[in-house]
Tab-separated table of C-alpha atoms in Angstrom:
chain	number	residue	atom	x	y	z
M	1	MET	CA	-21.881	-20.586	144.193
M	2	SER	CA	-19.732	-17.543	143.738
M	3	ALA	CA	-20.878	-14.598	141.644
M	4	VAL	CA	-19.351	-14.757	138.152
M	5	SER	CA	-19.421	-11.503	136.201
M	6	PRO	CA	-18.733	-11.094	132.627
M	7	HIS	CA	-18.208	-7.351	133.225
M	8	GLN	CA	-14.937	-5.476	133.717
M	9	LYS	CA	-13.344	-6.701	136.911
M	10	LEU	CA	-11.172	-5.108	139.603
M	11	LEU	CA	-9.002	-7.672	141.550
M	12	VAL	CA	-8.336	-6.880	145.144
M	13	VAL	CA	-5.297	-8.924	146.316
M	14	ASP	CA	-5.785	-9.542	150.140
M	15	PHE	CA	-2.623	-9.447	152.200
M	16	GLY	CA	-4.783	-9.874	155.334
M	17	GLY	CA	-5.726	-6.279	155.828
M	18	GLN	CA	-8.685	-5.250	158.108
M	19	TYR	CA	-10.064	-2.981	155.338
M	20	THR	CA	-9.729	-5.479	152.436
M	21	GLN	CA	-13.428	-6.139	152.140
M	22	LEU	CA	-14.131	-2.275	152.408
M	23	ILE	CA	-11.880	-1.814	149.362
M	24	ALA	CA	-13.969	-4.167	147.308
M	25	ARG	CA	-17.146	-2.492	148.547
M	26	ARG	CA	-16.015	0.975	147.779
M	27	ALA	CA	-15.133	-0.110	144.279
M	28	ARG	CA	-18.630	-1.372	143.722
M	29	GLU	CA	-19.913	1.873	144.911
M	30	HIS	CA	-18.202	3.374	141.944
M	31	ARG	CA	-20.013	0.699	139.733
M	32	VAL	CA	-16.867	-1.346	139.347
M	33	TYR	CA	-17.400	-5.153	139.825
M	34	SER	CA	-14.629	-6.352	142.294
M	35	GLU	CA	-13.501	-9.719	143.572
M	36	ILE	CA	-11.031	-10.520	146.343
M	37	ALA	CA	-8.287	-13.119	146.153
M	38	ALA	CA	-5.759	-14.125	148.808
M	39	TRP	CA	-2.106	-13.189	147.989
M	40	ASP	CA	-1.225	-16.963	148.039
M	41	ASP	CA	-4.212	-18.080	145.914
M	42	PRO	CA	-2.794	-20.600	143.412
M	43	CYS	CA	-4.983	-19.104	140.667
M	44	LEU	CA	-3.733	-15.608	141.405
M	45	ALA	CA	-1.902	-15.191	138.146
M	46	GLU	CA	-4.968	-16.326	136.255
M	47	LYS	CA	-7.187	-13.948	138.137
M	48	TRP	CA	-4.767	-11.063	137.664
M	49	ALA	CA	-4.740	-11.604	133.901
M	50	GLY	CA	-8.597	-11.665	133.747
M	51	SER	CA	-8.880	-8.344	135.592
M	52	LYS	CA	-8.774	-4.789	134.164
M	53	ALA	CA	-6.900	-3.458	137.194
M	54	VAL	CA	-5.614	-4.491	140.617
M	55	ILE	CA	-5.448	-3.118	144.122
M	56	LEU	CA	-3.070	-4.546	146.698
M	57	SER	CA	-4.586	-4.404	150.160
M	58	GLY	CA	-3.123	-3.417	153.455
M	59	GLY	CA	-1.891	-6.186	155.921
M	60	PRO	CA	-0.677	-6.638	159.496
M	61	LYS	CA	2.825	-7.926	158.550
M	62	SER	CA	6.025	-6.296	157.534
M	63	VAL	CA	7.472	-6.877	154.011
M	64	LEU	CA	10.910	-7.280	155.937
M	65	ASP	CA	9.683	-10.317	157.916
M	66	PRO	CA	10.726	-13.842	156.836
M	67	GLY	CA	7.741	-15.470	155.005
M	68	ALA	CA	5.903	-12.201	154.725
M	69	PRO	CA	2.975	-12.147	152.229
M	70	THR	CA	4.124	-11.379	148.721
M	71	ILE	CA	3.351	-11.887	145.126
M	72	ASP	CA	5.443	-12.591	141.907
M	73	ALA	CA	7.190	-9.406	140.822
M	74	GLY	CA	6.426	-10.183	137.333
M	75	LEU	CA	2.790	-9.430	137.925
M	76	LEU	CA	3.576	-5.889	138.511
M	77	ARG	CA	5.239	-5.714	135.104
M	78	SER	CA	2.243	-7.062	133.283
M	79	GLY	CA	0.861	-3.840	132.298
M	80	LYS	CA	-2.244	-3.712	134.445
M	81	PRO	CA	-2.975	-0.566	136.389
M	82	VAL	CA	-2.074	-1.292	140.089
M	83	LEU	CA	-2.733	0.670	143.224
M	84	GLY	CA	-0.917	-0.394	146.426
M	85	ILE	CA	-2.501	0.615	149.798
M	86	CYS	CA	-0.385	0.628	152.982
M	87	TYR	CA	1.240	-2.753	153.001
M	88	GLY	CA	0.426	-2.877	149.257
M	89	GLN	CA	2.486	0.204	148.561
M	90	GLN	CA	5.358	-1.352	150.683
M	91	ALA	CA	5.101	-4.557	148.792
M	92	MET	CA	5.218	-2.824	145.532
M	93	ALA	CA	8.199	-0.705	146.335
M	94	HIS	CA	10.109	-3.756	147.952
M	95	LEU	CA	9.330	-6.036	144.774
M	96	LEU	CA	10.433	-3.331	142.331
M	97	GLY	CA	13.749	-2.526	143.920
M	98	GLY	CA	12.889	0.329	146.367
M	99	ARG	CA	13.878	0.347	149.946
M	100	VAL	CA	11.367	-0.225	152.854
M	101	GLU	CA	12.359	-0.010	156.547
M	102	LYS	CA	10.589	-0.027	159.954
M	103	VAL	CA	9.860	3.314	161.435
M	104	GLU	CA	10.838	4.294	164.920
M	105	HIS	CA	7.211	4.901	165.900
M	106	ARG	CA	4.235	3.275	164.405
M	107	GLU	CA	2.049	5.906	162.738
M	108	TYR	CA	-1.766	5.455	163.461
M	109	GLY	CA	-4.437	7.902	162.947
M	110	ARG	CA	-5.240	10.972	160.864
M	111	GLN	CA	-2.275	12.848	159.287
M	112	MET	CA	-2.395	15.935	157.065
M	113	LEU	CA	-1.520	14.839	153.536
M	114	GLN	CA	0.148	17.178	151.109
M	115	PRO	CA	0.122	16.326	147.442
M	116	GLU	CA	3.358	16.623	145.548
M	117	THR	CA	3.111	15.618	141.868
M	118	SER	CA	0.235	13.371	142.497
M	119	SER	CA	-2.272	12.367	139.768
M	120	LEU	CA	-4.631	10.812	142.374
M	121	ILE	CA	-4.637	13.241	145.325
M	122	PRO	CA	-6.762	16.250	144.365
M	123	GLU	CA	-5.901	18.628	147.230
M	124	PRO	CA	-4.366	18.744	150.799
M	125	GLY	CA	-6.459	16.898	153.384
M	126	ARG	CA	-6.411	14.449	156.230
M	127	ALA	CA	-5.465	10.824	155.604
M	128	TRP	CA	-5.874	7.722	157.729
M	129	MET	CA	-2.523	6.147	158.500
M	130	SER	CA	-1.824	2.786	160.071
M	131	HIS	CA	1.621	1.426	159.500
M	132	GLY	CA	4.891	0.399	161.038
M	133	ASP	CA	7.098	0.436	157.899
M	134	SER	CA	7.667	3.149	155.420
M	135	VAL	CA	9.115	3.481	151.792
M	136	LEU	CA	12.458	5.258	152.142
M	137	GLU	CA	13.750	4.893	148.640
M	138	LEU	CA	11.519	4.791	145.586
M	139	PRO	CA	11.774	2.148	142.947
M	140	GLU	CA	13.238	3.242	139.511
M	141	GLY	CA	10.703	5.396	137.506
M	142	PHE	CA	8.659	6.495	140.564
M	143	VAL	CA	8.218	9.896	141.898
M	144	VAL	CA	6.864	11.075	145.346
M	145	ALA	CA	3.185	11.863	144.981
M	146	GLY	CA	2.261	12.865	148.539
M	147	SER	CA	3.777	13.363	151.972
M	148	THR	CA	2.981	14.124	155.528
M	149	ALA	CA	4.998	15.713	158.352
M	150	THR	CA	6.167	12.125	159.480
M	151	CYS	CA	5.934	10.177	156.301
M	152	ALA	CA	8.045	11.376	153.311
M	153	VAL	CA	6.601	8.939	150.897
M	154	ALA	CA	2.929	8.964	151.803
M	155	ALA	CA	2.083	8.357	148.083
M	156	MET	CA	4.246	7.351	145.073
M	157	GLU	CA	3.505	6.816	141.351
M	158	ASN	CA	4.836	5.767	138.051
M	159	ILE	CA	2.456	7.293	135.483
M	160	GLU	CA	4.125	5.606	132.515
M	161	LYS	CA	3.633	2.072	134.060
M	162	ARG	CA	0.304	3.059	135.696
M	163	LEU	CA	1.487	1.919	139.047
M	164	PHE	CA	0.441	3.840	142.158
M	165	GLY	CA	1.029	3.522	145.882
M	166	VAL	CA	-0.396	5.252	148.954
M	167	GLN	CA	0.695	4.757	152.525
M	168	PHE	CA	-2.689	5.730	153.864
M	169	HIS	CA	-6.144	4.162	153.472
M	170	PRO	CA	-8.401	6.001	150.927
M	171	GLU	CA	-11.177	3.387	151.365
M	172	VAL	CA	-12.105	4.524	154.894
M	173	SER	CA	-14.318	7.476	155.569
M	174	HIS	CA	-11.590	9.005	157.726
M	175	THR	CA	-9.485	9.985	154.770
M	176	ASP	CA	-10.631	13.258	153.113
M	177	ASN	CA	-11.159	12.746	149.276
M	178	GLY	CA	-10.548	9.069	149.617
M	179	SER	CA	-13.554	8.284	147.281
M	180	ALA	CA	-12.286	10.795	144.785
M	181	MET	CA	-8.773	9.234	144.764
M	182	LEU	CA	-10.329	5.733	144.189
M	183	HIS	CA	-12.475	7.200	141.397
M	184	SER	CA	-9.470	8.687	139.724
M	185	PHE	CA	-7.592	5.405	139.664
M	186	LEU	CA	-10.612	3.340	138.512
M	187	TYR	CA	-11.740	5.737	135.801
M	188	GLY	CA	-8.711	8.018	135.027
M	189	PHE	CA	-6.079	5.239	134.667
M	190	ALA	CA	-7.736	1.919	134.786
M	191	GLU	CA	-10.416	3.290	132.432
M	192	PHE	CA	-13.313	1.271	133.781
M	193	SER	CA	-16.682	2.073	132.182
M	194	GLY	CA	-18.760	1.459	135.316
M	195	ASP	CA	-20.788	-1.360	133.903
M	196	TRP	CA	-21.657	-3.016	137.182
M	197	THR	CA	-25.110	-2.234	138.574
M	198	PRO	CA	-27.777	-4.068	140.626
M	199	ALA	CA	-29.571	-4.868	137.335
M	200	ASN	CA	-26.442	-6.345	135.932
M	201	PHE	CA	-25.851	-8.439	139.108
M	202	VAL	CA	-29.477	-9.758	138.734
M	203	GLU	CA	-28.804	-10.838	135.260
M	204	ASP	CA	-25.386	-12.440	136.143
M	205	ALA	CA	-26.801	-14.164	139.172
M	206	VAL	CA	-29.717	-15.567	137.234
M	207	GLU	CA	-27.466	-16.990	134.644
M	208	ALA	CA	-25.026	-18.464	137.265
M	209	ILE	CA	-27.955	-20.058	139.141
M	210	ARG	CA	-29.357	-21.711	135.971
M	211	LYS	CA	-25.873	-22.990	135.194
M	212	GLN	CA	-25.336	-24.480	138.524
M	213	VAL	CA	-28.765	-25.913	139.167
M	214	GLY	CA	-29.895	-26.934	135.528
M	215	ASP	CA	-33.123	-28.797	135.878
M	216	GLY	CA	-32.647	-29.603	139.543
M	217	HIS	CA	-34.825	-28.451	142.372
M	218	VAL	CA	-33.792	-26.020	145.034
M	219	LEU	CA	-34.744	-25.824	148.556
M	220	CYS	CA	-34.375	-22.208	149.983
M	221	ALA	CA	-34.556	-21.825	153.712
M	222	VAL	CA	-36.072	-18.505	154.473
M	223	SER	CA	-36.234	-16.569	157.726
M	224	GLY	CA	-38.130	-13.358	156.577
M	225	GLY	CA	-34.972	-11.423	156.869
M	226	VAL	CA	-33.670	-9.375	153.806
M	227	ASP	CA	-30.982	-11.780	152.928
M	228	SER	CA	-33.005	-14.961	152.532
M	229	THR	CA	-35.873	-13.017	151.019
M	230	VAL	CA	-33.763	-11.537	148.305
M	231	ALA	CA	-31.975	-14.811	147.678
M	232	ALA	CA	-35.366	-16.560	147.311
M	233	ALA	CA	-36.689	-13.912	144.831
M	234	LEU	CA	-33.540	-14.050	142.825
M	235	ILE	CA	-33.618	-17.855	142.568
M	236	ALA	CA	-37.317	-17.748	141.768
M	237	ARG	CA	-36.522	-15.494	138.857
M	238	ALA	CA	-33.915	-18.016	137.666
M	239	ILE	CA	-35.764	-21.374	137.990
M	240	GLY	CA	-39.365	-20.551	138.794
M	241	GLU	CA	-41.374	-23.552	140.007
M	242	ASN	CA	-38.175	-25.682	140.619
M	243	LEU	CA	-37.842	-23.552	143.861
M	244	THR	CA	-39.462	-24.527	147.111
M	245	CYS	CA	-39.151	-22.031	149.966
M	246	VAL	CA	-39.303	-23.443	153.467
M	247	PHE	CA	-39.904	-21.293	156.492
M	248	VAL	CA	-39.043	-23.174	159.659
M	249	ASP	CA	-40.583	-21.582	162.797
M	250	HIS	CA	-38.000	-22.659	165.295
M	251	GLY	CA	-39.588	-20.769	168.153
M	252	LEU	CA	-36.750	-18.301	168.321
M	253	MET	CA	-38.425	-15.560	166.260
M	254	ARG	CA	-39.355	-12.033	167.442
M	255	LYS	CA	-42.916	-11.564	168.900
M	256	ASN	CA	-45.515	-12.255	166.198
M	257	GLU	CA	-42.942	-12.497	163.477
M	258	ALA	CA	-43.662	-15.894	162.133
M	259	ARG	CA	-47.009	-14.909	160.861
M	260	GLN	CA	-45.566	-11.778	159.232
M	261	VAL	CA	-43.050	-13.873	157.413
M	262	ILE	CA	-45.557	-16.326	156.100
M	263	ASP	CA	-47.854	-13.563	154.746
M	264	THR	CA	-44.875	-11.689	152.984
M	265	PHE	CA	-43.630	-14.825	151.213
M	266	ARG	CA	-47.002	-16.004	150.033
M	267	GLU	CA	-47.696	-12.539	148.446
M	268	TYR	CA	-44.187	-11.576	146.886
M	269	VAL	CA	-42.065	-14.665	146.112
M	270	PRO	CA	-43.600	-16.773	143.189
M	271	SER	CA	-42.599	-20.331	144.365
M	272	LYS	CA	-43.861	-23.304	146.302
M	273	PHE	CA	-43.990	-22.203	149.965
M	274	VAL	CA	-43.911	-24.631	152.928
M	275	PRO	CA	-44.180	-23.307	156.532
M	276	ILE	CA	-43.154	-25.849	159.187
M	277	GLU	CA	-43.642	-25.343	162.962
M	278	ALA	CA	-40.786	-26.895	164.807
M	279	SER	CA	-40.344	-24.916	167.967
M	280	ASP	CA	-40.447	-28.019	170.219
M	281	GLN	CA	-37.618	-29.735	168.184
M	282	PHE	CA	-35.300	-26.723	168.348
M	283	ILE	CA	-35.793	-25.638	171.846
M	284	GLY	CA	-35.557	-29.212	172.996
M	285	ALA	CA	-32.312	-29.670	171.271
M	286	LEU	CA	-30.881	-26.618	173.065
M	287	GLU	CA	-31.898	-27.697	176.439
M	288	GLY	CA	-29.007	-27.414	178.870
M	289	VAL	CA	-26.624	-25.903	176.233
M	290	THR	CA	-25.036	-22.632	177.062
M	291	GLU	CA	-21.849	-22.306	174.809
M	292	PRO	CA	-22.508	-20.014	171.976
M	293	GLU	CA	-20.764	-22.025	169.227
M	294	GLN	CA	-22.367	-25.193	170.248
M	295	LYS	CA	-25.827	-23.417	170.140
M	296	ARG	CA	-25.187	-22.245	166.597
M	297	LYS	CA	-24.050	-25.697	165.349
M	298	ILE	CA	-27.093	-27.283	167.013
M	299	ILE	CA	-29.472	-24.866	165.318
M	300	GLY	CA	-27.678	-25.396	161.893
M	301	GLY	CA	-28.040	-29.148	162.197
M	302	GLU	CA	-31.642	-28.961	163.347
M	303	PHE	CA	-32.547	-26.976	160.164
M	304	VAL	CA	-31.174	-29.821	157.962
M	305	ARG	CA	-32.926	-32.390	160.046
M	306	VAL	CA	-36.287	-30.685	159.680
M	307	PHE	CA	-35.728	-30.488	155.912
M	308	GLU	CA	-35.146	-34.287	155.744
M	309	GLN	CA	-38.107	-35.047	158.172
M	310	HIS	CA	-40.390	-33.055	155.823
M	311	ALA	CA	-38.992	-34.470	152.702
M	312	ASN	CA	-42.318	-35.583	151.285
M	313	GLU	CA	-43.784	-31.905	151.651
M	314	ILE	CA	-40.677	-30.397	150.335
M	315	GLY	CA	-39.906	-32.688	147.386
M	316	ASP	CA	-36.737	-34.146	146.192
M	317	CYS	CA	-34.281	-31.178	146.317
M	318	ALA	CA	-30.591	-31.711	145.406
M	319	PHE	CA	-29.729	-28.061	146.441
M	320	LEU	CA	-29.973	-25.931	149.498
M	321	ALA	CA	-30.164	-22.182	148.984
M	322	GLN	CA	-29.234	-19.666	151.627
M	323	GLY	CA	-28.879	-15.853	152.010
M	324	THR	CA	-25.282	-16.020	153.073
M	325	LEU	CA	-23.504	-12.684	152.820
M	326	TYR	CA	-19.904	-11.744	152.787
M	327	PRO	CA	-19.685	-10.432	156.371
M	328	ASP	CA	-21.063	-13.931	157.466
M	329	VAL	CA	-18.117	-15.613	155.531
M	330	ILE	CA	-15.546	-13.228	156.924
M	331	GLU	CA	-16.692	-13.530	160.571
M	332	SER	CA	-16.849	-17.438	160.366
M	333	GLY	CA	-13.106	-17.403	159.510
M	334	SER	CA	-10.961	-17.594	156.342
M	335	LYS	CA	-7.341	-17.760	155.321
M	336	THR	CA	-6.923	-14.170	155.805
M	337	ALA	CA	-9.463	-13.310	158.521
M	338	ALA	CA	-9.755	-14.580	162.169
M	339	LYS	CA	-12.737	-16.630	162.989
M	340	ILE	CA	-15.030	-14.486	165.232
M	341	LYS	CA	-17.966	-16.768	165.470
M	342	THR	CA	-19.492	-19.428	163.366
M	343	HIS	CA	-22.557	-18.305	161.534
M	344	HIS	CA	-25.027	-21.189	161.263
M	345	ASN	CA	-25.255	-20.898	157.472
M	346	VAL	CA	-21.419	-20.905	156.937
M	347	GLY	CA	-19.673	-23.240	159.438
M	348	GLY	CA	-22.632	-24.520	161.392
M	349	LEU	CA	-24.061	-26.866	158.739
M	350	PRO	CA	-23.358	-30.472	159.494
M	351	ASP	CA	-20.810	-32.432	157.480
M	352	TRP	CA	-23.439	-35.170	156.742
M	353	MET	CA	-25.605	-32.807	154.784
M	354	LYS	CA	-25.884	-34.141	151.170
M	355	MET	CA	-27.468	-31.063	149.284
M	356	GLU	CA	-25.314	-28.791	147.407
M	357	LEU	CA	-25.293	-25.201	148.513
M	358	VAL	CA	-26.548	-22.314	146.289
M	359	GLU	CA	-25.494	-18.911	147.622
M	360	PRO	CA	-26.041	-16.215	145.096
M	361	LEU	CA	-25.400	-13.375	147.649
M	362	ARG	CA	-22.303	-14.839	149.228
M	363	TRP	CA	-19.904	-11.997	147.926
M	364	LEU	CA	-22.354	-9.131	148.600
M	365	PHE	CA	-22.644	-6.654	151.472
M	366	LYS	CA	-26.060	-5.737	153.112
M	367	ASP	CA	-26.520	-2.476	151.327
M	368	GLU	CA	-25.833	-4.240	147.987
M	369	VAL	CA	-28.402	-6.844	148.864
M	370	ARG	CA	-31.029	-4.148	149.580
M	371	ALA	CA	-30.421	-2.649	146.228
M	372	ILE	CA	-30.820	-6.013	144.509
M	373	GLY	CA	-34.184	-6.382	146.452
M	374	ARG	CA	-35.342	-3.110	145.011
M	375	GLU	CA	-34.316	-4.189	141.515
M	376	LEU	CA	-36.415	-7.350	141.999
M	377	GLY	CA	-39.386	-5.271	143.044
M	378	LEU	CA	-39.623	-6.495	146.683
M	379	PRO	CA	-41.571	-4.182	148.954
M	380	SER	CA	-39.639	-1.873	151.448
M	381	ALA	CA	-41.237	-3.629	154.383
M	382	ALA	CA	-39.146	-6.742	153.441
M	383	ILE	CA	-35.826	-5.251	152.112
M	384	ASP	CA	-35.463	-2.393	154.705
M	385	ARG	CA	-36.090	-4.771	157.716
M	386	GLN	CA	-33.309	-4.757	160.352
M	387	PRO	CA	-30.976	-7.791	160.123
M	388	PHE	CA	-32.057	-10.777	162.164
M	389	PRO	CA	-29.557	-13.696	162.841
M	390	GLY	CA	-30.442	-17.078	161.547
M	391	PRO	CA	-30.288	-18.662	164.974
M	392	GLY	CA	-32.761	-16.036	166.098
M	393	LEU	CA	-33.105	-15.351	169.724
M	394	GLY	CA	-30.960	-18.394	170.459
M	395	VAL	CA	-27.916	-16.012	170.312
M	396	ARG	CA	-29.769	-13.269	172.272
M	397	ILE	CA	-30.336	-15.387	175.172
M	398	LEU	CA	-27.033	-15.853	177.100
M	399	GLY	CA	-26.992	-19.186	178.799
M	400	GLU	CA	-29.786	-21.910	178.467
M	401	VAL	CA	-32.633	-21.449	176.019
M	402	ASN	CA	-36.062	-22.456	177.118
M	403	ARG	CA	-39.643	-21.258	176.452
M	404	GLU	CA	-39.788	-19.095	179.472
M	405	ARG	CA	-36.602	-17.188	178.619
M	406	VAL	CA	-37.678	-16.842	174.939
M	407	LYS	CA	-40.833	-15.227	176.040
M	408	THR	CA	-38.951	-12.867	178.178
M	409	VAL	CA	-36.746	-11.602	175.246
M	410	GLN	CA	-39.635	-11.475	172.906
M	411	ASP	CA	-41.756	-9.223	175.234
M	412	ALA	CA	-38.701	-7.012	176.040
M	413	ASP	CA	-37.677	-6.655	172.298
M	414	ALA	CA	-41.153	-5.833	171.301
M	415	ILE	CA	-41.376	-2.888	173.734
M	416	PHE	CA	-37.956	-1.665	172.632
M	417	ARG	CA	-39.028	-1.629	168.877
M	418	GLU	CA	-42.320	-0.093	169.734
M	419	GLU	CA	-40.765	2.776	171.498
M	420	LEU	CA	-38.034	3.348	168.808
M	421	GLU	CA	-40.775	3.529	166.136
M	422	ARG	CA	-42.950	5.835	168.295
M	423	ASP	CA	-40.003	8.271	168.496
M	424	GLY	CA	-39.169	7.999	164.810
M	425	LEU	CA	-35.769	6.412	165.464
M	426	TYR	CA	-36.201	2.867	164.156
M	427	ALA	CA	-35.516	3.599	160.411
M	428	ASP	CA	-32.064	5.142	161.164
M	429	ILE	CA	-30.726	2.175	163.198
M	430	TRP	CA	-29.042	-0.706	161.526
M	431	GLN	CA	-29.981	-3.202	164.283
M	432	SER	CA	-31.738	-3.059	167.566
M	433	TYR	CA	-32.731	-5.781	169.987
M	434	ALA	CA	-32.948	-6.787	173.594
M	435	ALA	CA	-30.756	-9.597	174.932
M	436	LEU	CA	-31.221	-11.607	178.167
M	437	LEU	CA	-28.173	-12.116	180.429
M	438	ASP	CA	-27.368	-15.285	182.327
M	439	VAL	CA	-26.913	-13.490	185.635
M	440	ARG	CA	-29.145	-12.198	188.331
M	441	SER	CA	-29.096	-8.920	190.284
M	442	VAL	CA	-30.818	-7.658	193.473
M	443	GLY	CA	-33.755	-5.132	193.071
M	444	VAL	CA	-36.704	-3.729	194.960
M	445	MET	CA	-40.205	-4.074	193.467
M	446	GLY	CA	-43.272	-3.483	195.626
M	447	ASP	CA	-41.211	-2.984	198.629
M	448	GLU	CA	-39.862	-6.464	198.291
M	449	ARG	CA	-36.445	-7.750	197.428
M	450	THR	CA	-36.171	-9.313	193.988
M	451	TYR	CA	-33.340	-11.373	192.534
M	452	LEU	CA	-34.037	-11.384	188.827
M	453	HIS	CA	-32.396	-11.222	185.388
M	454	PRO	CA	-31.180	-7.979	183.575
M	455	ILE	CA	-32.128	-7.163	180.021
M	456	VAL	CA	-29.518	-5.485	177.796
M	457	LEU	CA	-30.643	-3.256	174.953
M	458	ARG	CA	-28.441	-3.002	171.896
M	459	ALA	CA	-28.849	-0.621	169.007
M	460	VAL	CA	-26.133	0.128	166.428
M	461	VAL	CA	-25.528	2.309	163.442
M	462	SER	CA	-23.598	0.652	160.505
M	463	GLU	CA	-23.074	0.688	156.880
M	464	ASP	CA	-22.191	-2.970	156.235
M	465	ALA	CA	-21.966	-4.731	159.637
M	466	MET	CA	-18.190	-4.852	159.385
M	467	THR	CA	-17.889	-1.924	161.869
M	468	ALA	CA	-20.718	-0.334	163.878
M	469	HIS	CA	-21.275	2.163	166.757
M	470	ALA	CA	-23.872	2.496	169.478
M	471	ALA	CA	-26.911	4.484	168.096
M	472	PRO	CA	-27.397	7.858	170.024
M	473	ILE	CA	-30.876	7.087	171.428
M	474	PRO	CA	-32.144	9.882	173.593
M	475	PHE	CA	-32.026	9.336	177.328
M	476	GLU	CA	-35.810	9.979	177.621
M	477	THR	CA	-36.491	7.102	175.172
M	478	LEU	CA	-34.227	4.652	176.965
M	479	GLU	CA	-35.689	5.580	180.215
M	480	ARG	CA	-39.187	4.979	178.875
M	481	VAL	CA	-38.173	1.607	177.505
M	482	ALA	CA	-36.658	0.562	180.789
M	483	THR	CA	-39.695	1.553	182.770
M	484	ARG	CA	-41.960	-0.378	180.517
M	485	ILE	CA	-39.802	-3.565	180.506
M	486	VAL	CA	-39.470	-3.748	184.229
M	487	ASN	CA	-43.198	-3.224	184.692
M	488	GLU	CA	-44.516	-5.335	181.980
M	489	VAL	CA	-41.966	-8.153	181.465
M	490	ASP	CA	-41.828	-10.995	184.183
M	491	GLY	CA	-38.514	-11.870	185.509
M	492	VAL	CA	-36.696	-8.682	184.723
M	493	ASN	CA	-35.540	-6.080	187.403
M	494	ARG	CA	-32.826	-4.221	185.614
M	495	VAL	CA	-32.346	-2.719	182.050
M	496	LEU	CA	-28.874	-1.799	180.542
M	497	TYR	CA	-27.811	-0.126	177.253
M	498	ASP	CA	-24.781	-1.401	175.529
M	499	PHE	CA	-22.574	1.454	174.228
M	500	THR	CA	-19.783	-0.752	172.794
M	501	SER	CA	-18.628	-0.395	169.213
M	502	LYS	CA	-17.742	-3.051	166.677
M	503	PRO	CA	-14.830	-3.744	167.183
M	504	PRO	CA	-14.018	-4.517	169.895
M	505	ALA	CA	-17.485	-6.071	170.425
M	506	THR	CA	-19.573	-7.777	167.860
M	507	ILE	CA	-23.216	-6.625	167.133
M	508	GLU	CA	-24.816	-9.720	168.644
M	509	TRP	CA	-23.935	-10.770	172.104
M	510	GLU	CA	-23.270	-14.376	171.098
C-alpha cells in the first residue's frame, strides 16, 4: 500500500541520483508532501499533471550519452514550477535548446557560490558540487543565477516560466543556505501552503488502510521496534478489532527483549495480541547457513510459516501488515537504486505467500515515523528505540547461527548498551550493537593461550539511515566495554570498534 495524499503534492523525478530520496525528505521537512517517480515511469505525465510543482533529481549519467535518462520536453512547458538539480539542470537546459558539454575535470566537493540575478540563492556561500557536465549555453529566456570559480552556470532561471536549475545540491547539509533555497522554490514560486503534517499523514493513512482492507482482517507482524509498533498503532486506529498483532520470538532478540516487547504491546496497542515462541524453529532452519542473503530469506520464510502454523490462534487474515520503511525498499533494490541487501520484509518474503501486504509506512523515513508515533500517543520508550533489524541477531552473527553464538552476542550487546547508557551516550546514537565475527584470534588469558572469537562494536550517528558515520564514543568508555566483554562473555578474547561510515559500509554487518 502506498501513501496516497489528497494534499498539495511535490513530484520528484528520479534520474537515479544518490540524493533523490533526500530531496523528498527535505521537502517533507518543509511540510510539503512529496512523491518520487522514475524518469521512465509510464504514468509520469499523469503524476506530473497531478502535482503542484516538480523537482528533477541528479543522476550518474550524462545527458550527452546515447539512451541517457530523459523526459518529454513538453512537460517542462506545462506551466508547473520546476527545479532541476545537477543532472536535472543539465536535462532541463538540453531539452529546452541550451548547450551542455563535458567538463575537462569532474567537479566534486564544496565550491564558493556567488549569486548573480538569483531569486533562490540568498547570499554567497559554499555549495556541494558533483558533476562531469556543465551548461555552457542557456536556453532561450534563461539568465545566469549563480556561478563558481569553475562553473559559469552554477544556477539558471526563467522567472516568467518559473523554471529553475542549480548545478549543485541544495538538499545536502554541505550546501550553505540549501534549505532556504528549497523553501524559496516551494513557497515563493510553487506557492505551497505547507499542509502536510504528521496529523495529516495519520488521517490519510487511516483512510487508505480502510479503503484497502475493507472488512478484512489484518495480521501485523511486530518486533517491538519503532517501525512495526507505529504501523500496528496506525492500523489499529483504522480497523480496530480486525487487527491481530503477532510477535514471533525467533530467539534472535537482544537480551531480555522479548518480555519488554510483549509488555509494551499489551499496554499501548489496542488490538488482539498473540505472542509465539518459535526460537527452535528459526535457529534450526539457520543451521549450517552462512551466506547473509540466504539467512534473510530463510528468516522471512519462517515468519510466514509460523503464521500459517498458528492460523487457529491468529484467525483468518487476508492481509499481512509490516513496518517497511523507504530505506528498506531502496537498499533492497529498485529500478533506479542498486540492490545492497535484501530486507526480509521487502525481498525476503516467499513467492508462495498468499496474504496481501499492508505497508502504511513504506514511503517514510525513520524520523517521520517517530513523528507519526508521537502523533498516535505512543510512549517515548517505544518510538525512540534504536532501530533493530527484522532478522535480529541473525545478521549480527557472521557465519553460522546457533544458540551458543546467539548468547555470546546477547551478552556482549547488553554490556555495550549498559555502558553507553551509564555515560549518557545512548540517546544520541542512531544505532549501536555488538557483532560476532566468524574468525578466531590468538590471545592470552590467565597465562594461557586462547584461540577465540572477536566482538565488533558498532555505533553510528545518522538522520535517516541512508548515510551514517561512526559515533565519537570516548576511549575510556570503549576501553571499559572491552574489558567487561572479555572478562564476562565466554568465547571472546578480543574487542574491536568499527569506525567505517555509510557509505562505503552499511550500518549492519550483514
